[in-house]
mmCIF file of C-alpha atoms in Angstrom:
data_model
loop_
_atom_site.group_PDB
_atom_site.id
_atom_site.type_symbol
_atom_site.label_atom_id
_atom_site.label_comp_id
_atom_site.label_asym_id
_atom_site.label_seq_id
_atom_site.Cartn_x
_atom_site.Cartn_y
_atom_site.Cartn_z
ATOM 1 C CA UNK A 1 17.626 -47.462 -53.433
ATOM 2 C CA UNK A 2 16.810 -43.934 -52.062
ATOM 3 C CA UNK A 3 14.650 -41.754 -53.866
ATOM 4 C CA UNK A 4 14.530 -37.730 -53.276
ATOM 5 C CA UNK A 5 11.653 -35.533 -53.166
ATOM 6 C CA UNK A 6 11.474 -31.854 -53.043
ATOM 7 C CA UNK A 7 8.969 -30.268 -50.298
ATOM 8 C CA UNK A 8 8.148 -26.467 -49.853
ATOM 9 C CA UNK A 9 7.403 -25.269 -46.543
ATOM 10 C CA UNK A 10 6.668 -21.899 -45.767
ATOM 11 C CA UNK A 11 9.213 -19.829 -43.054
ATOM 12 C CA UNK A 12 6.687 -20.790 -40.009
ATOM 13 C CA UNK A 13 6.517 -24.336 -40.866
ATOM 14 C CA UNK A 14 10.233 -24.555 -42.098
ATOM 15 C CA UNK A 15 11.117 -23.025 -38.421
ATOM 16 C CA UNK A 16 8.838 -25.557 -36.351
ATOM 17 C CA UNK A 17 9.871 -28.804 -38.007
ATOM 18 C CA UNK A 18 13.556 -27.525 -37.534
ATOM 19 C CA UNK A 19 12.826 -27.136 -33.731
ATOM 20 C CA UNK A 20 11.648 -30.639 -33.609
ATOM 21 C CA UNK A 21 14.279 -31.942 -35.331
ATOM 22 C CA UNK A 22 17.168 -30.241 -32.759
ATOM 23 C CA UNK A 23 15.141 -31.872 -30.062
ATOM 24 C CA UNK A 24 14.616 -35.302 -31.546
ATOM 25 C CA UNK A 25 18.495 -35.127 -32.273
ATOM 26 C CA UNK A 26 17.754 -35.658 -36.079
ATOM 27 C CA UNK A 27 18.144 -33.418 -38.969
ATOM 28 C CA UNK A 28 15.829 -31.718 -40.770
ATOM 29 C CA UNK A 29 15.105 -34.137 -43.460
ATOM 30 C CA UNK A 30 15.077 -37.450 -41.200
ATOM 31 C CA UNK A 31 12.521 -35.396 -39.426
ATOM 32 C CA UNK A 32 10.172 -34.764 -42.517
ATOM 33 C CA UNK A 33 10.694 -38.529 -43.410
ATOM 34 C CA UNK A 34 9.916 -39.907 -39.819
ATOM 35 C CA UNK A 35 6.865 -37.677 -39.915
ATOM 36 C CA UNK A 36 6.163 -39.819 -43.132
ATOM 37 C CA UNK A 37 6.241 -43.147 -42.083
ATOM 38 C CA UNK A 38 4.371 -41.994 -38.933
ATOM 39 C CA UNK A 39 1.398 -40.884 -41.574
ATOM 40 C CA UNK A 40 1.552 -44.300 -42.936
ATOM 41 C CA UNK A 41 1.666 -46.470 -40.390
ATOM 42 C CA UNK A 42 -1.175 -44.804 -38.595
ATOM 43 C CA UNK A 43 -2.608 -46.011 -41.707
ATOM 44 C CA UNK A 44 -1.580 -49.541 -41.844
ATOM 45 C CA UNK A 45 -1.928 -49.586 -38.159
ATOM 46 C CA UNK A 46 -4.012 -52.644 -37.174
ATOM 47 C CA UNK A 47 -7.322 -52.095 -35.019
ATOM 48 C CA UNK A 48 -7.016 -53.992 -31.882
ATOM 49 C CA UNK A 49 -9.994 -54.837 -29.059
ATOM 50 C CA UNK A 50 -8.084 -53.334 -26.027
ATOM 51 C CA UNK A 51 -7.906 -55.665 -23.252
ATOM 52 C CA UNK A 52 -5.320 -54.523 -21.008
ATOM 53 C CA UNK A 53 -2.604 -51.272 -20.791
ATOM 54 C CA UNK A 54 0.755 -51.784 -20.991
ATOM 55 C CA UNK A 55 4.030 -49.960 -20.973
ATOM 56 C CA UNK A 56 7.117 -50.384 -22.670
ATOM 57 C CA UNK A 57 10.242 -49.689 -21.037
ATOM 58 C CA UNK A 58 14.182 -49.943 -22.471
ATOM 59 C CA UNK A 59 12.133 -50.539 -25.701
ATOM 60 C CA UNK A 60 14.455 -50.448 -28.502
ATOM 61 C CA UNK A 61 12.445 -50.468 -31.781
ATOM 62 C CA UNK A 62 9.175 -51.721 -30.026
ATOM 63 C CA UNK A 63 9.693 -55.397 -30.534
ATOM 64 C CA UNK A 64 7.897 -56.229 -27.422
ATOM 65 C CA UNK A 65 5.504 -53.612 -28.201
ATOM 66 C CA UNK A 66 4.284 -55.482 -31.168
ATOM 67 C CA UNK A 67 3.904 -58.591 -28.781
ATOM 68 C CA UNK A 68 1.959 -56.917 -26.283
ATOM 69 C CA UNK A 69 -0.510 -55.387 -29.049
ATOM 70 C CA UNK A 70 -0.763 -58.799 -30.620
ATOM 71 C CA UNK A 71 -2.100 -60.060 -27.327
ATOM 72 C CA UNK A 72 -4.630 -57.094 -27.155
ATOM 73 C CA UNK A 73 -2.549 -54.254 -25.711
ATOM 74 C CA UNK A 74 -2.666 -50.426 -26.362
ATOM 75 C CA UNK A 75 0.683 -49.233 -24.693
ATOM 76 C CA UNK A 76 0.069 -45.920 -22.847
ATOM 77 C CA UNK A 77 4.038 -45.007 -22.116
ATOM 78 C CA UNK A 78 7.313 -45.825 -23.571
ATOM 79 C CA UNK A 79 10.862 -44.815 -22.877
ATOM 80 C CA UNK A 80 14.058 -45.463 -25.232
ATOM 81 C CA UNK A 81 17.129 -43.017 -24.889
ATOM 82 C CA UNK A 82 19.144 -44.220 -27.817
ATOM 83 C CA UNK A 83 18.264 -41.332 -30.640
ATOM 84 C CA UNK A 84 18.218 -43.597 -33.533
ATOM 85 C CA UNK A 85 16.420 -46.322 -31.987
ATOM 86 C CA UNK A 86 13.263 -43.452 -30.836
ATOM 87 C CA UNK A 87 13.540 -42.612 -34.917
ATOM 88 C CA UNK A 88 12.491 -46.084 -35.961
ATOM 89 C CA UNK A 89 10.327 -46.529 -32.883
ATOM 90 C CA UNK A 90 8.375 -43.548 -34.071
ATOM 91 C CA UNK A 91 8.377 -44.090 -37.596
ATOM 92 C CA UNK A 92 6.611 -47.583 -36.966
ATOM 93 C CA UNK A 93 4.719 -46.340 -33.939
ATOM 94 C CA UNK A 94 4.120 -42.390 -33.952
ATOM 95 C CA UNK A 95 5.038 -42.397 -30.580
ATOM 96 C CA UNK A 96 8.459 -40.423 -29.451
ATOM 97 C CA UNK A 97 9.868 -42.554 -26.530
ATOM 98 C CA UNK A 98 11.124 -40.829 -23.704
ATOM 99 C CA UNK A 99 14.715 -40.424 -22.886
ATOM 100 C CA UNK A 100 17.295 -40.958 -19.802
ATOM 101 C CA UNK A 101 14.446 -43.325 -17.807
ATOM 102 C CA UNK A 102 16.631 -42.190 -14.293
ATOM 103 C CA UNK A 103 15.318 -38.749 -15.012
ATOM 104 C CA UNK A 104 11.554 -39.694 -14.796
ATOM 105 C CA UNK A 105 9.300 -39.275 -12.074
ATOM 106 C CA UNK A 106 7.358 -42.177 -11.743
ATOM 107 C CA UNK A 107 3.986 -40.826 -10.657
ATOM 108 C CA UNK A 108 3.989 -39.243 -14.120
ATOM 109 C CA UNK A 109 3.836 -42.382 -15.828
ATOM 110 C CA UNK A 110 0.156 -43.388 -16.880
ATOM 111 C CA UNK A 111 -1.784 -46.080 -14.327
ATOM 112 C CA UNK A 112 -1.346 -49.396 -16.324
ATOM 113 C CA UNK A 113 -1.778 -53.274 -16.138
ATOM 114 C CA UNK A 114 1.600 -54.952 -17.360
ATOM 115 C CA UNK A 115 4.744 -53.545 -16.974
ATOM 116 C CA UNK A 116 6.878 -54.438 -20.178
ATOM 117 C CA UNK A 117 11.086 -54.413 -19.825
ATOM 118 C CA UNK A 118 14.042 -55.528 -21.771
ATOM 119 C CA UNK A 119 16.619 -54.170 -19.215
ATOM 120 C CA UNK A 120 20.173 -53.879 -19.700
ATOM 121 C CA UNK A 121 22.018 -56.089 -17.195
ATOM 122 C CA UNK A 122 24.486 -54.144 -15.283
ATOM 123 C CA UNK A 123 26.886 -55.054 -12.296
ATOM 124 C CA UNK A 124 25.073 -54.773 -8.643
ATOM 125 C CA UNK A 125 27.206 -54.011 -5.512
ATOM 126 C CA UNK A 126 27.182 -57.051 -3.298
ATOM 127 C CA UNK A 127 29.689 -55.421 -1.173
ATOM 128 C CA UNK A 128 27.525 -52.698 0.481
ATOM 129 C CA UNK A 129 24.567 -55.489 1.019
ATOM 130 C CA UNK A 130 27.108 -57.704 2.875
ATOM 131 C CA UNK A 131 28.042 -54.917 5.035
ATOM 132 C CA UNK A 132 24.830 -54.113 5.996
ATOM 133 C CA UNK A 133 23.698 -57.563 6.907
ATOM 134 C CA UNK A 134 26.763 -57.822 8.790
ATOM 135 C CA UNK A 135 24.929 -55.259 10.535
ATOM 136 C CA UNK A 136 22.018 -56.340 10.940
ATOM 137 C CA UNK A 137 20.104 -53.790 9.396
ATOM 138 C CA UNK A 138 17.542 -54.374 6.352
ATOM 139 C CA UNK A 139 18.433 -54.264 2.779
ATOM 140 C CA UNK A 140 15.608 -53.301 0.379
ATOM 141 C CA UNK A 141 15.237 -53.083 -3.284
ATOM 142 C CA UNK A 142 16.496 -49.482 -3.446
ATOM 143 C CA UNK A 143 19.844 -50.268 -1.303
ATOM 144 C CA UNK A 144 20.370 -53.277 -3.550
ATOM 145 C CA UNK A 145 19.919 -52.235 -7.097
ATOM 146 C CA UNK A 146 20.824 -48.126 -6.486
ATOM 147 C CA UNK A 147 22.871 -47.198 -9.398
ATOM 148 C CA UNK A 148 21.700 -50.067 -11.808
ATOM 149 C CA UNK A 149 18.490 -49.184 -14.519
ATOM 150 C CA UNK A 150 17.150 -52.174 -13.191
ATOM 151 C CA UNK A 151 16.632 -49.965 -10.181
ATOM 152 C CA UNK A 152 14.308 -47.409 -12.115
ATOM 153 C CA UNK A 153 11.720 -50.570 -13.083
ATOM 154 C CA UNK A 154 11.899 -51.385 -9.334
ATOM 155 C CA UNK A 155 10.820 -47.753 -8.392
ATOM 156 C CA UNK A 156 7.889 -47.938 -11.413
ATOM 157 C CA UNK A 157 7.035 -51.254 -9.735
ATOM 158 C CA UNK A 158 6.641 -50.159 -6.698
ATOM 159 C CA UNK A 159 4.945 -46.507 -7.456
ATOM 160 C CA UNK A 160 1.953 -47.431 -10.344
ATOM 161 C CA UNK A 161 1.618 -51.416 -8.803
ATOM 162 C CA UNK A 162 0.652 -53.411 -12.015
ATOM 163 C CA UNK A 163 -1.201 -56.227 -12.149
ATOM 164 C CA UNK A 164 2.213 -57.978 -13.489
ATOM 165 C CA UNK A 165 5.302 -57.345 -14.936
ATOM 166 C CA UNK A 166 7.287 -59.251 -17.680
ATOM 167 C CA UNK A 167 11.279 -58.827 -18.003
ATOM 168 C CA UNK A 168 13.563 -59.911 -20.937
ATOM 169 C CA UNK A 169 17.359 -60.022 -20.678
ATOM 170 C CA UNK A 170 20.262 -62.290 -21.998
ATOM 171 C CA UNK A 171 20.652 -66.196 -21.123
ATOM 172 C CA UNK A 172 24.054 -65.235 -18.773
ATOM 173 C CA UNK A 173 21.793 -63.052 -16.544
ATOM 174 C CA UNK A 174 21.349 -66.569 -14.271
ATOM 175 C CA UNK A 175 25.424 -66.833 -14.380
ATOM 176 C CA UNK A 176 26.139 -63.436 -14.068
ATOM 177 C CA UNK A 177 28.706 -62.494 -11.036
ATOM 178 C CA UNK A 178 28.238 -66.372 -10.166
ATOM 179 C CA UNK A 179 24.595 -65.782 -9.582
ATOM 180 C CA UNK A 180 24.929 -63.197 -6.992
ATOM 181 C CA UNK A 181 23.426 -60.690 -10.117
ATOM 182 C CA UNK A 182 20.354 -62.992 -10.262
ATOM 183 C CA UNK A 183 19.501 -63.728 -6.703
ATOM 184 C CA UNK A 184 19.189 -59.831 -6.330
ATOM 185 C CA UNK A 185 17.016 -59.020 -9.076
ATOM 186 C CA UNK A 186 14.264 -61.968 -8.057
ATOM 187 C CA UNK A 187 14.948 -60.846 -4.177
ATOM 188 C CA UNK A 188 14.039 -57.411 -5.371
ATOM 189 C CA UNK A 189 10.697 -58.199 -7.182
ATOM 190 C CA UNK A 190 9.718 -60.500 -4.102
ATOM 191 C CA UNK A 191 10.342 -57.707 -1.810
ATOM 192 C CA UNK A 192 8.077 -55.249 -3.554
ATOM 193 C CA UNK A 193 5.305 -58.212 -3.756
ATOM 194 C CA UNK A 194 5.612 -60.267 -6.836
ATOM 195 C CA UNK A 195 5.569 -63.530 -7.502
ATOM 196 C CA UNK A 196 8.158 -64.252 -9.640
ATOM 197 C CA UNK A 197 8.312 -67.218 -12.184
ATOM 198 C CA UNK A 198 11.373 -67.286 -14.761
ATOM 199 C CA UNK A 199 12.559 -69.193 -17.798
ATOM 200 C CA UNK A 200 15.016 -69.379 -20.614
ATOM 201 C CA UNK A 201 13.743 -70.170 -23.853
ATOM 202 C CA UNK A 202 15.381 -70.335 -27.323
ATOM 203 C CA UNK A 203 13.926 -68.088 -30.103
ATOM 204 C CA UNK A 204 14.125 -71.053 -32.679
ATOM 205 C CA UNK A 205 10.814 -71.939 -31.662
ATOM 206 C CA UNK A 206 9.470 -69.210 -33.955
ATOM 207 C CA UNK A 207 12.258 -68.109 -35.743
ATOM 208 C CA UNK A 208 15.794 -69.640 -37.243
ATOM 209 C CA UNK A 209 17.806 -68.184 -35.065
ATOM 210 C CA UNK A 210 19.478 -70.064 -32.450
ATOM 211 C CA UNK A 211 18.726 -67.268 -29.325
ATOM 212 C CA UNK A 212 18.489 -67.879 -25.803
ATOM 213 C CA UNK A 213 16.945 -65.437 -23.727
ATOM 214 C CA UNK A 214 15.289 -65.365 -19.825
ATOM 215 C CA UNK A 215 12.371 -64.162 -19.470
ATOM 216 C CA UNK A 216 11.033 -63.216 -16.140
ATOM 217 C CA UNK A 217 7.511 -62.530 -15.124
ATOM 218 C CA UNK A 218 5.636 -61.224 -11.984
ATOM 219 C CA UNK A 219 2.058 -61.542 -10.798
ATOM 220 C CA UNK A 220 0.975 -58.755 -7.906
ATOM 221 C CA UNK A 221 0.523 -60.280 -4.518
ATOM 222 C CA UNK A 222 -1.526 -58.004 -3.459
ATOM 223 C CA UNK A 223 -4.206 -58.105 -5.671
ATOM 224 C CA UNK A 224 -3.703 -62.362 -5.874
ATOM 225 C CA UNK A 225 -2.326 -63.578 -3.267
ATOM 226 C CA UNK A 226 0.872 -66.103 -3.506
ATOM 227 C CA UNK A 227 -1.290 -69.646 -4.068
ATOM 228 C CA UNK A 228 -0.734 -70.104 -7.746
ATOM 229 C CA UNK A 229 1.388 -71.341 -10.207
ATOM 230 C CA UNK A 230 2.441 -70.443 -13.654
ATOM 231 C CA UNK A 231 3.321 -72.362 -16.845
ATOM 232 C CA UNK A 232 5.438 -70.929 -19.901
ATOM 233 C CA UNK A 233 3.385 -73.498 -22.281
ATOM 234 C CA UNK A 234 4.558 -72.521 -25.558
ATOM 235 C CA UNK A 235 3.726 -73.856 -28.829
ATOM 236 C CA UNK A 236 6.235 -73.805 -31.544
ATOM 237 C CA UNK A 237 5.361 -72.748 -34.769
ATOM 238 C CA UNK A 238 4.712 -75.195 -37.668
ATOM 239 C CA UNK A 239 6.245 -76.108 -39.553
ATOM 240 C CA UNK A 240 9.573 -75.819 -38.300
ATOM 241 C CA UNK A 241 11.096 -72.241 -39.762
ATOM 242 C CA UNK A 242 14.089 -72.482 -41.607
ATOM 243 C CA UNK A 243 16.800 -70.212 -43.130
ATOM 244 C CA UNK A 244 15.782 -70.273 -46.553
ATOM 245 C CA UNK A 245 11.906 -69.259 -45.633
ATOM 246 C CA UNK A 246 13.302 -65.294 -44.611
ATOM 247 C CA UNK A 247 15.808 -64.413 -47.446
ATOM 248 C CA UNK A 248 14.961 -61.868 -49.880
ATOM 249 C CA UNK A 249 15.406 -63.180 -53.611
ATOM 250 C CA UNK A 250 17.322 -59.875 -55.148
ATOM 251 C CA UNK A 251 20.177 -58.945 -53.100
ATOM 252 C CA UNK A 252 22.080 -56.045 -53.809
ATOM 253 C CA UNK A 253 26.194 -57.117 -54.614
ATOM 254 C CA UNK A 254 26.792 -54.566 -51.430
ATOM 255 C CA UNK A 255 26.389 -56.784 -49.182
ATOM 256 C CA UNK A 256 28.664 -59.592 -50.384
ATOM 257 C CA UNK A 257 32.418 -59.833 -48.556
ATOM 258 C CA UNK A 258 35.357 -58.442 -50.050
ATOM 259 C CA UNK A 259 37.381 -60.525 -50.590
ATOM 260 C CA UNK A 260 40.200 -58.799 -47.952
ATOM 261 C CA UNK A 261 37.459 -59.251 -45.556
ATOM 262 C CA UNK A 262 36.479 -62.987 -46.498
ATOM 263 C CA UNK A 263 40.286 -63.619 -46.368
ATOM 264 C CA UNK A 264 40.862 -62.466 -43.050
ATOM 265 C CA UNK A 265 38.315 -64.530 -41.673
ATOM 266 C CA UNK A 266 38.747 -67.146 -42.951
ATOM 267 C CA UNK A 267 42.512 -66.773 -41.518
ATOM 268 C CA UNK A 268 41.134 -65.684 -37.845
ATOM 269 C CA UNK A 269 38.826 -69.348 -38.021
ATOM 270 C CA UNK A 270 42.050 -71.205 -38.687
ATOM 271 C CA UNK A 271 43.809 -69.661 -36.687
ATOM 272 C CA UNK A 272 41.282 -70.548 -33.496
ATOM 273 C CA UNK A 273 40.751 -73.656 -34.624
ATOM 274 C CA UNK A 274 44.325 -74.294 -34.401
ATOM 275 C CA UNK A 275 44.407 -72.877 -30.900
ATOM 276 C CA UNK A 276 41.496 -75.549 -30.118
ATOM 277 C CA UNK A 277 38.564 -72.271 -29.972
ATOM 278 C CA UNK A 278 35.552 -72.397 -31.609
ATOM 279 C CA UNK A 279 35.773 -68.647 -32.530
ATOM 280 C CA UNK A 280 35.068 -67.662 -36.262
ATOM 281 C CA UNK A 281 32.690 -66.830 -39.164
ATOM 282 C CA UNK A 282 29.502 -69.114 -39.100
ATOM 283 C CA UNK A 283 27.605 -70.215 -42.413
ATOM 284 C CA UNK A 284 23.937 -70.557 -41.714
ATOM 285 C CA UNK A 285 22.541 -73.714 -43.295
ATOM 286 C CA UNK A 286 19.641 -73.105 -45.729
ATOM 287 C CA UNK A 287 17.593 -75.807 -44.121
ATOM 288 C CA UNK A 288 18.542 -75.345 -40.526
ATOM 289 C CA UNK A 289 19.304 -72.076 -37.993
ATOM 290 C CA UNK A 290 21.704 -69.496 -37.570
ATOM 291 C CA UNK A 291 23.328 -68.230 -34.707
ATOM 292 C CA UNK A 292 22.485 -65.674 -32.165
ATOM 293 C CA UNK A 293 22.140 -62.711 -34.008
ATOM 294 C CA UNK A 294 24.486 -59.903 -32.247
ATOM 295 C CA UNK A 295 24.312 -55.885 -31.818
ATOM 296 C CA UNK A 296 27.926 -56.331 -33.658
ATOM 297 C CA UNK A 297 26.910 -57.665 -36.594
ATOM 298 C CA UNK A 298 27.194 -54.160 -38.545
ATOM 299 C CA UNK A 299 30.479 -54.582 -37.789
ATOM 300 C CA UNK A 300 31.624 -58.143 -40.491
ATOM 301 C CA UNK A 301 28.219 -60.009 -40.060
ATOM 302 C CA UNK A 302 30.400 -62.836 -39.457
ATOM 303 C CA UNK A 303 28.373 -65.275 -37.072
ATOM 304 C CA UNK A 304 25.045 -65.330 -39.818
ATOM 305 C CA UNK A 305 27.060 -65.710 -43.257
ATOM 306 C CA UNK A 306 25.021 -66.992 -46.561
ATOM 307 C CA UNK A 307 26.896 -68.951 -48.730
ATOM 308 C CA UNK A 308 26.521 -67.950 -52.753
ATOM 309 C CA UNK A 309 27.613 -69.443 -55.818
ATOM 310 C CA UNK A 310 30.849 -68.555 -57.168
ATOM 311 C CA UNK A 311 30.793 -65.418 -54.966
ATOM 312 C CA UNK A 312 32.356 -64.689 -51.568
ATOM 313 C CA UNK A 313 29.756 -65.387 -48.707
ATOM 314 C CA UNK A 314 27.520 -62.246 -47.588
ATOM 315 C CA UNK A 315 25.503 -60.635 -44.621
ATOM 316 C CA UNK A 316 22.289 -60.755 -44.230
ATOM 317 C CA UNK A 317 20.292 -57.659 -45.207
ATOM 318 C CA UNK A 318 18.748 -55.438 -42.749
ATOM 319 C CA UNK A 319 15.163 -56.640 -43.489
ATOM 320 C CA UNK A 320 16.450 -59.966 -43.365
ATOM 321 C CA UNK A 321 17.431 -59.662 -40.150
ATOM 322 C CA UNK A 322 14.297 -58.082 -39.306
ATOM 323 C CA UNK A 323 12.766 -61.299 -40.149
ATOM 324 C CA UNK A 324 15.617 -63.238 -38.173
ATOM 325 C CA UNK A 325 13.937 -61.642 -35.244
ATOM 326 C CA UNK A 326 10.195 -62.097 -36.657
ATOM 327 C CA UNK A 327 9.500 -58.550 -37.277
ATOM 328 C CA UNK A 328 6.681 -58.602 -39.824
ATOM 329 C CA UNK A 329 7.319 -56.812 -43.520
ATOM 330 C CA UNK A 330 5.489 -53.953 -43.004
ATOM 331 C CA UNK A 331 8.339 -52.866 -40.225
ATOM 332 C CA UNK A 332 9.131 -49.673 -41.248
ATOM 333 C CA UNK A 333 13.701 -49.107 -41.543
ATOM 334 C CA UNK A 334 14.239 -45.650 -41.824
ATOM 335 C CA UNK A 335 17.756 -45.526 -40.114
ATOM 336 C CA UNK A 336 21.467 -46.526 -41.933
ATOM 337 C CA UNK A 337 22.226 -50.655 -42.666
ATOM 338 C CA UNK A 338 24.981 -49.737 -39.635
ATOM 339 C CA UNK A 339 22.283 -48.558 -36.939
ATOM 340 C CA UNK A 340 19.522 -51.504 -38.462
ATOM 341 C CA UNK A 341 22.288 -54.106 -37.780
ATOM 342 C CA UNK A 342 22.679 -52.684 -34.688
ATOM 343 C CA UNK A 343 19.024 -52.322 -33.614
ATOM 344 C CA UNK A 344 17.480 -55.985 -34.567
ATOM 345 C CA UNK A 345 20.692 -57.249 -32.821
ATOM 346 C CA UNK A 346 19.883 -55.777 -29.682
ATOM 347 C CA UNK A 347 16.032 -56.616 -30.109
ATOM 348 C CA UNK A 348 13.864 -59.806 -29.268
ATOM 349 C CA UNK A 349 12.411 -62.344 -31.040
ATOM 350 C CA UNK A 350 8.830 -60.835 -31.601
ATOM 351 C CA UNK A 351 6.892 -63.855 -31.912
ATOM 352 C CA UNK A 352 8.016 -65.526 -29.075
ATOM 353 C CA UNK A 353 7.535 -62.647 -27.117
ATOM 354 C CA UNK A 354 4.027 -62.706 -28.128
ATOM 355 C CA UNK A 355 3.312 -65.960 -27.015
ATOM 356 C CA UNK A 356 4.650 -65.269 -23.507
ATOM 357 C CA UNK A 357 2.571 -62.051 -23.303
ATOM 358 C CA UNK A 358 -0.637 -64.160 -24.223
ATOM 359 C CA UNK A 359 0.285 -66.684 -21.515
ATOM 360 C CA UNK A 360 0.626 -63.743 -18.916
ATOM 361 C CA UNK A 361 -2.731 -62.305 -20.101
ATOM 362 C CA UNK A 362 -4.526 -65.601 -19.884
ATOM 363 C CA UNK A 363 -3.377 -65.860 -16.244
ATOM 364 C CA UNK A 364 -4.314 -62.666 -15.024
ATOM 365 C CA UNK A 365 -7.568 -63.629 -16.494
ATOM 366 C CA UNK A 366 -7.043 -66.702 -14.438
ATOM 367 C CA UNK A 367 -6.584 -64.842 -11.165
ATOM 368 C CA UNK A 368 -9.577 -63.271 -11.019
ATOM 369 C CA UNK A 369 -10.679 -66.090 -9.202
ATOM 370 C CA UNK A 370 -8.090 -68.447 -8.219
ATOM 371 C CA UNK A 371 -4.348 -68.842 -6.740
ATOM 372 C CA UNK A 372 -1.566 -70.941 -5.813
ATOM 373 C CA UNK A 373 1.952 -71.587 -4.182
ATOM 374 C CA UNK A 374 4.207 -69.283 -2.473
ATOM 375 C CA UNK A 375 7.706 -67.894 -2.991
ATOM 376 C CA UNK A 376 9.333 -67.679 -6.414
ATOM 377 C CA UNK A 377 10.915 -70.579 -8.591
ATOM 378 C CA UNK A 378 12.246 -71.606 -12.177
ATOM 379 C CA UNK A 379 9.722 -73.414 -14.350
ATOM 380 C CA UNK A 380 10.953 -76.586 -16.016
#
């Protein structure tokens, strides 16, 4: 339920938040209510003992921000270029992300310890890098990942130097252009002087959500030489979370299916089950997990249906979703249900993320004074 509020500004002020709100891309009133939230979460905002600096790059809504400040982080630069995401990013952070990442310089970018990335994957040309060998000549990161935005954290690697890096990106990343995709992007960090350590791990660790996700991280050669090892020893939470522990009690009737839509998927299931697919709607059990939560979900929230009595099945709600993902309450949501959906679909699972970044911590605490084995490798 919205609420409305008048507000009186006078012509100077009126004129300076509608400036702002052309630039953010938002309108006037978004504006004055992102300014809001920013006022209260400032307030709310917990008081951490800084131990390291860290930036956040392709950062969504700041789910591995709240990871990286859970460790003992204070991040000192992010960058986001999708408007709506920046809105919620500032609302919960009071930080305005930067935009189009390709457009900044790198030497602008604050000195800092970790590196932070969930990069989109995109398509690298193999084709130029096989001529070239053919050749004989040299390949480096920049002929091999030019045109990709995996590129740009390249470039930021290789102009502030961090003590380490850690990367986040979808479980097909490995598979991706029959590995070819892969073998680049670990080539790549080796090249600029990183060991390179990698893993996939499933979300349901933490949360009830079925998600499997790589996660790469670097340590700087430089600095700690190549003799060393590193472990992704995570503990699962316990008790075991289930379904039932994130929905909300009261849920508005909006977010039950029509019955049209119920009806036609229910129809599209059959219809790929008789076809011998595994494609439809998915009920998540109560005392078990869902599925992978998707950026589509806005769309018929058809892969994480609850089941209701003697009413058509329904979506999750947006702050249900938000704990899907492990997001705590006090997550500010001050975009549409459509761009929410949207938004903890495309995020991470916060919790496990935090664990990793407390593992990566611990170890560059570690390698102060020791180190280990050369060349990169997947941890098993």
């Amino acid at each position: 339920m919205m609420k409305q509020i008048h507000l009186r500004l006078d012509d100077n002020q009126y004129k300076e938040v509608a400036e702002y709100a052309k630039m953010a891309g938002m309108t006037v009133q978004d504006s004055v209510s992102t300014a809001i939230y920013i006022m209260l979460s400032k307030q709310k905002k917990k008081k951490y003992t800084h131990k390291f600096t860290f930036i956040d790059l392709f950062a969504g809504i700041g789910g591995m921000r709240l990871a990286f400040e859970e460790a003992g982080g204070e991040c000192v630069y992010s960058n986001e270029w999708n408007k709506f995401s920046q809105q919620t990013y500032m609302a919960n952070f009071g930080d305005m992300p930067d935009g189009d990442i390709t457009q900044v310089n790198a030497d602008d970018i604050l000195d800092h310890d970790i590196l932070v990335a969930g990069f989109p994957c995109q398509p690298f040309s193999i084709a130029g890098i096989s001529k070239k060998n053919s050749l004989g000549r040299a390949t480096g990161f920049a002929d091999k990942t030019q045109g990709t935005l995996f590129f740009d954290v390249c470039r930021i690697l290789e102009a502030k130097r961090p003590k380490a890096f850690m990367l986040e990106n979808v479980k097909n990343l490995c598979s991706h252009d029959k590995g070819k995709t892969f073998k680049v992007i670990t080539e790549s960090l080796n090249e600029l002087g990183y060991e390179v350590f990698y893993k996939v791990i499933d979300g349901q660790l933490f949360v009830p959500q079925h998600r499997e996700r790589i996660i790469i991280v670097g340590f700087d050669r430089e600095r700690y030489g190549s003799y060393f090892d590193f472990e992704f020893d995570i503990i699962p939470k316990e008790p075991k979370p289930v379904m039932a522990d994130i929905l909300e009690k009261n849920v508005d009737d909006k977010y039950t299916l029509s019955d049209k839509l119920w009806t036609y998927l229910q129809n599209y299931a059959a219809k790929h089950r008789a076809a011998g697919n595994g494609f439809g709607y998915g009920i998540a059990p109560l005392e078990g997990v869902s599925r992978t939560l998707s950026a589509r979900y806005y769309k018929d929230g058809s892969e994480v249906l609850i089941e209701q009595d003697g009413k058509n099945p329904r979506k999750l709600t947006p702050r249900e979703c938000a704990r899907l993902q492990g997001f705590p309450d006090s997550f500010v949501i001050p975009v549409s249900d459509t761009q929410a959906y949207r938004q903890f679909g495309n995020s991470v699972v916060v919790p496990l993320m935090a664990a990793i970044a407390k593992l990566v911590v611990k170890k560059l605490e570690e390698l102060k004074v020791t180190n280990g084995v050369n060349g990169y490798r997947e941890v098993v």
